[in-house]
mmCIF file of C-alpha atoms in Angstrom:
data_model
loop_
_atom_site.group_PDB
_atom_site.id
_atom_site.type_symbol
_atom_site.label_atom_id
_atom_site.label_comp_id
_atom_site.label_asym_id
_atom_site.label_seq_id
_atom_site.Cartn_x
_atom_site.Cartn_y
_atom_site.Cartn_z
ATOM 1 C CA UNK A 1 -1.939 -11.908 10.566
ATOM 2 C CA UNK A 2 -3.661 -14.763 10.842
ATOM 3 C CA UNK A 3 -2.709 -18.603 9.769
ATOM 4 C CA UNK A 4 -6.799 -19.390 8.135
ATOM 5 C CA UNK A 5 -7.913 -15.714 8.156
ATOM 6 C CA UNK A 6 -8.037 -13.279 5.284
ATOM 7 C CA UNK A 7 -4.826 -11.771 3.986
ATOM 8 C CA UNK A 8 -3.318 -8.979 5.776
ATOM 9 C CA UNK A 9 -2.270 -6.722 3.475
ATOM 10 C CA UNK A 10 -0.575 -3.256 5.180
ATOM 11 C CA UNK A 11 -0.066 -0.074 3.038
ATOM 12 C CA UNK A 12 2.894 1.806 5.633
ATOM 13 C CA UNK A 13 5.489 4.494 5.812
ATOM 14 C CA UNK A 14 5.964 6.819 7.695
ATOM 15 C CA UNK A 15 6.595 9.803 5.893
ATOM 16 C CA UNK A 16 3.306 11.258 3.487
ATOM 17 C CA UNK A 17 3.088 12.055 -0.208
ATOM 18 C CA UNK A 18 3.773 9.269 -1.587
ATOM 19 C CA UNK A 19 0.745 8.091 -3.203
ATOM 20 C CA UNK A 20 0.407 5.068 -0.345
ATOM 21 C CA UNK A 21 -3.840 5.636 -0.132
ATOM 22 C CA UNK A 22 -4.304 5.999 -3.880
ATOM 23 C CA UNK A 23 -2.219 2.791 -4.230
ATOM 24 C CA UNK A 24 -4.472 0.782 -1.761
ATOM 25 C CA UNK A 25 -7.365 1.789 -3.326
ATOM 26 C CA UNK A 26 -6.777 0.249 -6.440
ATOM 27 C CA UNK A 27 -4.983 -2.982 -5.423
ATOM 28 C CA UNK A 28 -8.042 -3.172 -2.949
ATOM 29 C CA UNK A 29 -10.815 -1.881 -5.819
ATOM 30 C CA UNK A 30 -8.532 -4.679 -8.039
ATOM 31 C CA UNK A 31 -8.576 -7.151 -6.449
ATOM 32 C CA UNK A 32 -12.517 -7.334 -5.701
ATOM 33 C CA UNK A 33 -12.916 -6.991 -9.118
ATOM 34 C CA UNK A 34 -11.565 -10.272 -9.961
ATOM 35 C CA UNK A 35 -13.593 -11.882 -7.281
ATOM 36 C CA UNK A 36 -12.190 -11.406 -4.011
ATOM 37 C CA UNK A 37 -13.949 -10.775 -0.662
ATOM 38 C CA UNK A 38 -12.044 -7.231 0.721
ATOM 39 C CA UNK A 39 -12.087 -5.704 3.624
ATOM 40 C CA UNK A 40 -10.705 -2.271 4.479
ATOM 41 C CA UNK A 41 -9.189 -0.454 7.662
ATOM 42 C CA UNK A 42 -8.025 3.155 7.434
ATOM 43 C CA UNK A 43 -6.181 4.294 10.263
ATOM 44 C CA UNK A 44 -5.770 7.077 9.691
ATOM 45 C CA UNK A 45 -7.662 9.376 12.160
ATOM 46 C CA UNK A 46 -7.291 12.586 10.706
ATOM 47 C CA UNK A 47 -7.356 12.259 6.892
ATOM 48 C CA UNK A 48 -9.331 9.225 6.841
ATOM 49 C CA UNK A 49 -8.289 8.927 2.808
ATOM 50 C CA UNK A 50 -8.586 5.284 1.892
ATOM 51 C CA UNK A 51 -12.477 6.129 3.737
ATOM 52 C CA UNK A 52 -13.310 8.702 2.205
ATOM 53 C CA UNK A 53 -12.588 7.649 -1.321
ATOM 54 C CA UNK A 54 -14.219 4.077 -0.817
ATOM 55 C CA UNK A 55 -17.251 6.776 1.181
ATOM 56 C CA UNK A 56 -16.956 8.609 -2.727
ATOM 57 C CA UNK A 57 -17.125 5.653 -4.718
ATOM 58 C CA UNK A 58 -20.542 4.138 -2.669
ATOM 59 C CA UNK A 59 -22.018 7.415 -3.111
ATOM 60 C CA UNK A 60 -21.637 7.488 -6.886
ATOM 61 C CA UNK A 61 -22.980 4.022 -7.332
ATOM 62 C CA UNK A 62 -26.021 5.101 -6.034
ATOM 63 C CA UNK A 63 -26.129 8.548 -7.889
ATOM 64 C CA UNK A 64 -25.654 6.465 -11.031
ATOM 65 C CA UNK A 65 -27.409 3.711 -9.882
ATOM 66 C CA UNK A 66 -24.624 1.635 -11.236
ATOM 67 C CA UNK A 67 -22.270 -1.951 -9.429
ATOM 68 C CA UNK A 68 -19.324 -1.238 -8.594
ATOM 69 C CA UNK A 69 -17.056 -3.368 -7.115
ATOM 70 C CA UNK A 70 -16.421 -1.861 -3.587
ATOM 71 C CA UNK A 71 -14.345 -3.738 -0.513
ATOM 72 C CA UNK A 72 -16.113 -2.738 2.638
ATOM 73 C CA UNK A 73 -14.683 -0.382 4.755
ATOM 74 C CA UNK A 74 -14.292 1.350 8.200
ATOM 75 C CA UNK A 75 -11.820 3.710 10.118
ATOM 76 C CA UNK A 76 -10.894 2.977 13.439
ATOM 77 C CA UNK A 77 -11.800 5.568 15.963
ATOM 78 C CA UNK A 78 -10.064 3.928 19.004
ATOM 79 C CA UNK A 79 -7.753 4.256 20.763
ATOM 80 C CA UNK A 80 -6.033 0.643 21.957
ATOM 81 C CA UNK A 81 -4.670 -2.533 20.236
ATOM 82 C CA UNK A 82 -7.705 -4.224 22.320
ATOM 83 C CA UNK A 83 -10.033 -2.404 20.241
ATOM 84 C CA UNK A 84 -8.390 -2.345 17.021
ATOM 85 C CA UNK A 85 -7.640 -6.487 17.494
ATOM 86 C CA UNK A 86 -11.855 -6.425 17.581
ATOM 87 C CA UNK A 87 -12.455 -4.506 14.917
ATOM 88 C CA UNK A 88 -9.626 -6.614 12.594
ATOM 89 C CA UNK A 89 -11.049 -9.921 13.936
ATOM 90 C CA UNK A 90 -15.370 -8.437 13.056
ATOM 91 C CA UNK A 91 -14.053 -6.664 9.674
ATOM 92 C CA UNK A 92 -12.097 -10.224 8.979
ATOM 93 C CA UNK A 93 -14.948 -12.247 8.977
ATOM 94 C CA UNK A 94 -15.745 -13.720 5.533
ATOM 95 C CA UNK A 95 -13.153 -11.817 3.990
ATOM 96 C CA UNK A 96 -9.944 -13.198 1.637
ATOM 97 C CA UNK A 97 -8.044 -10.343 2.393
ATOM 98 C CA UNK A 98 -8.070 -7.480 4.871
ATOM 99 C CA UNK A 99 -6.615 -4.303 3.506
ATOM 100 C CA UNK A 100 -5.105 -1.391 5.786
ATOM 101 C CA UNK A 101 -4.055 1.702 5.090
ATOM 102 C CA UNK A 102 -1.893 3.532 7.927
ATOM 103 C CA UNK A 103 -0.886 7.383 8.135
ATOM 104 C CA UNK A 104 2.371 8.928 7.638
ATOM 105 C CA UNK A 105 3.460 9.770 10.466
ATOM 106 C CA UNK A 106 4.620 6.878 13.402
ATOM 107 C CA UNK A 107 1.964 5.420 15.044
ATOM 108 C CA UNK A 108 1.127 2.828 17.325
ATOM 109 C CA UNK A 109 -2.066 0.814 15.956
ATOM 110 C CA UNK A 110 0.056 1.418 12.353
ATOM 111 C CA UNK A 111 3.108 -0.683 13.897
ATOM 112 C CA UNK A 112 0.836 -3.306 15.577
ATOM 113 C CA UNK A 113 -0.523 -3.776 11.952
ATOM 114 C CA UNK A 114 2.730 -3.825 10.257
ATOM 115 C CA UNK A 115 4.433 -6.207 12.625
ATOM 116 C CA UNK A 116 1.546 -8.473 11.704
ATOM 117 C CA UNK A 117 0.863 -8.093 8.364
ATOM 118 C CA UNK A 118 1.521 -10.914 5.610
ATOM 119 C CA UNK A 119 1.887 -8.297 2.976
ATOM 120 C CA UNK A 120 3.995 -4.994 3.734
ATOM 121 C CA UNK A 121 3.341 -2.509 0.814
ATOM 122 C CA UNK A 122 6.034 0.118 1.507
ATOM 123 C CA UNK A 123 5.651 2.914 -1.065
ATOM 124 C CA UNK A 124 8.558 5.270 -1.393
ATOM 125 C CA UNK A 125 9.333 7.961 -4.062
ATOM 126 C CA UNK A 126 12.236 7.680 -6.073
ATOM 127 C CA UNK A 127 14.146 10.345 -4.005
ATOM 128 C CA UNK A 128 16.800 9.365 -0.967
ATOM 129 C CA UNK A 129 14.567 11.880 0.731
ATOM 130 C CA UNK A 130 12.126 9.126 0.802
ATOM 131 C CA UNK A 131 15.109 6.641 0.768
ATOM 132 C CA UNK A 132 15.721 7.536 4.000
ATOM 133 C CA UNK A 133 12.777 5.828 5.920
ATOM 134 C CA UNK A 134 14.216 2.146 5.219
ATOM 135 C CA UNK A 135 18.225 3.010 4.879
ATOM 136 C CA UNK A 136 21.035 5.749 5.292
ATOM 137 C CA UNK A 137 23.738 6.293 1.696
ATOM 138 C CA UNK A 138 27.099 7.775 2.056
ATOM 139 C CA UNK A 139 26.804 11.119 0.575
ATOM 140 C CA UNK A 140 29.836 10.265 -1.801
ATOM 141 C CA UNK A 141 29.292 7.439 -2.921
ATOM 142 C CA UNK A 142 25.733 6.720 -2.482
ATOM 143 C CA UNK A 143 26.505 3.122 -0.751
ATOM 144 C CA UNK A 144 24.293 2.038 1.798
ATOM 145 C CA UNK A 145 25.755 2.536 5.053
ATOM 146 C CA UNK A 146 23.255 1.342 7.398
ATOM 147 C CA UNK A 147 19.369 0.352 8.202
ATOM 148 C CA UNK A 148 17.080 3.039 9.288
ATOM 149 C CA UNK A 149 15.393 2.000 12.733
ATOM 150 C CA UNK A 150 12.273 1.021 10.970
ATOM 151 C CA UNK A 151 13.697 -1.421 8.470
ATOM 152 C CA UNK A 152 15.163 -2.769 12.070
ATOM 153 C CA UNK A 153 11.342 -2.705 13.142
ATOM 154 C CA UNK A 154 10.386 -4.660 10.281
ATOM 155 C CA UNK A 155 13.016 -7.364 10.014
ATOM 156 C CA UNK A 156 13.315 -7.992 13.415
ATOM 157 C CA UNK A 157 8.841 -8.655 13.348
ATOM 158 C CA UNK A 158 10.036 -10.723 10.326
ATOM 159 C CA UNK A 159 11.939 -13.034 12.282
ATOM 160 C CA UNK A 160 9.978 -13.235 15.511
ATOM 161 C CA UNK A 161 6.985 -14.197 12.834
ATOM 162 C CA UNK A 162 9.226 -16.939 11.275
ATOM 163 C CA UNK A 163 10.139 -18.507 14.951
ATOM 164 C CA UNK A 164 6.576 -18.366 16.316
ATOM 165 C CA UNK A 165 4.280 -19.146 13.006
ATOM 166 C CA UNK A 166 6.529 -20.525 10.221
ATOM 167 C CA UNK A 167 5.190 -17.680 8.412
ATOM 168 C CA UNK A 168 6.798 -14.486 7.161
ATOM 169 C CA UNK A 169 6.227 -10.953 6.262
ATOM 170 C CA UNK A 170 6.518 -10.325 1.994
ATOM 171 C CA UNK A 171 7.662 -6.554 2.829
ATOM 172 C CA UNK A 172 7.503 -5.095 -1.118
ATOM 173 C CA UNK A 173 9.008 -1.351 -1.363
ATOM 174 C CA UNK A 174 7.551 -0.317 -4.095
ATOM 175 C CA UNK A 175 8.724 2.781 -6.522
ATOM 176 C CA UNK A 176 5.913 5.355 -7.012
ATOM 177 C CA UNK A 177 5.646 8.311 -8.642
ATOM 178 C CA UNK A 178 9.017 7.421 -11.419
ATOM 179 C CA UNK A 179 10.389 9.965 -14.352
ATOM 180 C CA UNK A 180 11.599 9.740 -17.091
ATOM 181 C CA UNK A 181 13.370 12.045 -16.004
ATOM 182 C CA UNK A 182 16.440 11.954 -13.577
ATOM 183 C CA UNK A 183 17.312 9.225 -14.736
ATOM 184 C CA UNK A 184 21.096 9.270 -12.729
ATOM 185 C CA UNK A 185 19.493 9.672 -9.353
ATOM 186 C CA UNK A 186 16.765 6.705 -10.373
ATOM 187 C CA UNK A 187 19.823 4.471 -11.068
ATOM 188 C CA UNK A 188 21.559 5.632 -7.665
ATOM 189 C CA UNK A 189 18.162 5.303 -5.690
ATOM 190 C CA UNK A 190 17.686 1.824 -7.396
ATOM 191 C CA UNK A 191 20.992 0.695 -6.763
ATOM 192 C CA UNK A 192 21.008 1.739 -3.444
ATOM 193 C CA UNK A 193 17.712 0.071 -3.199
ATOM 194 C CA UNK A 194 19.188 -3.666 -4.427
ATOM 195 C CA UNK A 195 21.467 -3.599 -2.070
ATOM 196 C CA UNK A 196 19.529 -2.932 0.909
ATOM 197 C CA UNK A 197 17.016 -5.928 -0.211
ATOM 198 C CA UNK A 198 20.340 -7.940 -0.087
ATOM 199 C CA UNK A 199 20.427 -7.393 3.636
ATOM 200 C CA UNK A 200 17.081 -6.831 4.512
ATOM 201 C CA UNK A 201 15.184 -9.189 2.434
ATOM 202 C CA UNK A 202 12.135 -6.923 0.914
ATOM 203 C CA UNK A 203 11.424 -6.997 -2.314
ATOM 204 C CA UNK A 204 11.598 -4.088 -4.544
ATOM 205 C CA UNK A 205 8.447 -3.192 -8.141
ATOM 206 C CA UNK A 206 7.532 -0.576 -9.624
ATOM 207 C CA UNK A 207 4.622 1.569 -8.267
ATOM 208 C CA UNK A 208 2.689 4.424 -9.941
ATOM 209 C CA UNK A 209 3.770 7.266 -12.104
ATOM 210 C CA UNK A 210 3.104 10.767 -11.374
ATOM 211 C CA UNK A 211 -0.596 10.855 -13.170
ATOM 212 C CA UNK A 212 -3.467 14.122 -12.414
ATOM 213 C CA UNK A 213 -5.615 11.673 -12.743
ATOM 214 C CA UNK A 214 -5.553 10.200 -9.753
ATOM 215 C CA UNK A 215 -6.790 13.390 -8.066
ATOM 216 C CA UNK A 216 -9.238 13.942 -10.602
ATOM 217 C CA UNK A 217 -10.721 10.127 -9.764
ATOM 218 C CA UNK A 218 -10.666 11.239 -6.220
ATOM 219 C CA UNK A 219 -13.901 12.535 -5.612
ATOM 220 C CA UNK A 220 -16.066 9.728 -7.641
ATOM 221 C CA UNK A 221 -14.480 7.611 -5.834
ATOM 222 C CA UNK A 222 -13.604 5.987 -9.365
ATOM 223 C CA UNK A 223 -10.889 3.930 -10.327
ATOM 224 C CA UNK A 224 -8.635 3.341 -13.911
ATOM 225 C CA UNK A 225 -10.223 -0.548 -13.292
ATOM 226 C CA UNK A 226 -13.538 1.073 -14.108
ATOM 227 C CA UNK A 227 -13.285 1.364 -17.907
ATOM 228 C CA UNK A 228 -17.172 1.485 -18.533
ATOM 229 C CA UNK A 229 -17.165 4.360 -16.713
ATOM 230 C CA UNK A 230 -13.951 7.076 -17.293
ATOM 231 C CA UNK A 231 -15.954 7.719 -20.334
ATOM 232 C CA UNK A 232 -12.173 8.158 -23.308
ATOM 233 C CA UNK A 233 -9.190 7.463 -22.131
ATOM 234 C CA UNK A 234 -5.771 9.049 -23.501
ATOM 235 C CA UNK A 235 -3.338 6.907 -24.514
ATOM 236 C CA UNK A 236 -1.395 7.694 -20.958
ATOM 237 C CA UNK A 237 -4.376 6.986 -19.104
ATOM 238 C CA UNK A 238 -4.556 3.561 -20.696
ATOM 239 C CA UNK A 239 -0.437 2.927 -19.838
ATOM 240 C CA UNK A 240 -1.624 3.803 -16.665
ATOM 241 C CA UNK A 241 -3.838 1.186 -16.489
ATOM 242 C CA UNK A 242 -1.469 -1.802 -17.423
ATOM 243 C CA UNK A 243 0.735 -0.146 -14.712
ATOM 244 C CA UNK A 244 -1.876 -0.218 -11.827
ATOM 245 C CA UNK A 245 -2.217 -3.740 -13.596
ATOM 246 C CA UNK A 246 1.200 -5.378 -13.360
ATOM 247 C CA UNK A 247 1.643 -4.011 -9.629
ATOM 248 C CA UNK A 248 -1.480 -5.895 -8.276
ATOM 249 C CA UNK A 249 -0.150 -8.919 -9.962
ATOM 250 C CA UNK A 250 3.781 -8.596 -8.517
ATOM 251 C CA UNK A 251 2.242 -8.391 -4.985
ATOM 252 C CA UNK A 252 1.858 -12.334 -5.699
ATOM 253 C CA UNK A 253 -1.292 -12.418 -4.085
ATOM 254 C CA UNK A 254 -3.446 -15.584 -4.085
ATOM 255 C CA UNK A 255 -6.426 -15.047 -4.460
ATOM 256 C CA UNK A 256 -9.269 -17.392 -4.576
ATOM 257 C CA UNK A 257 -10.568 -20.422 -6.207
ATOM 258 C CA UNK A 258 -14.329 -19.862 -7.803
ATOM 259 C CA UNK A 259 -16.766 -21.864 -6.817
#
């Protein structure tokens, strides 16, 4: 999005229910905890999940009188690309990372930031229902038959970006809500993703498992990384925290060097 500005991270999926906002919040807080200056813009004017999550986090910090690493955050309330770009310029000032959460539907502002991102993260549930966003498979062999309109859009944006400024969008498909069951389905989805990744050029990384604690943390705005505020954690929660750390590392984001 900017040669010398903040690194733009866009969480985008035109289907809802993929854990997109939860993942976005945890990545934003995780980067802030590592000393990065992070700003967030919530483009979902209806749900505002990322905005409300971080708002809850700020309220908890005030209520408990504690210091919680919290990114700067705003919601986009405009209607034009010019208004969005003005907000991007303002929020990006002095930031190392500018993170966007987009709505689970086709949306003009979401396309605007997705095609101008540095890192594009597309969380999907591990099923062919969600795979359909990026590609089609044969119903008998489960082999990839074509790429979707959304995948074509991102592929064209990456090609155009490489031609104009020599940069490229690092497109990451995040396999969220993996289960230990349904191993055959996971293998089929995994094989289809690997095949499509070679054609379109995205990376596939493991995401977050389905865990109740992610929903329970929303009212307080806390994350699994807030060790001192969560009390006694069970084994599954410790595993989830490690899962989250591995996810953030797999995004290959370059953190600022401490002064």
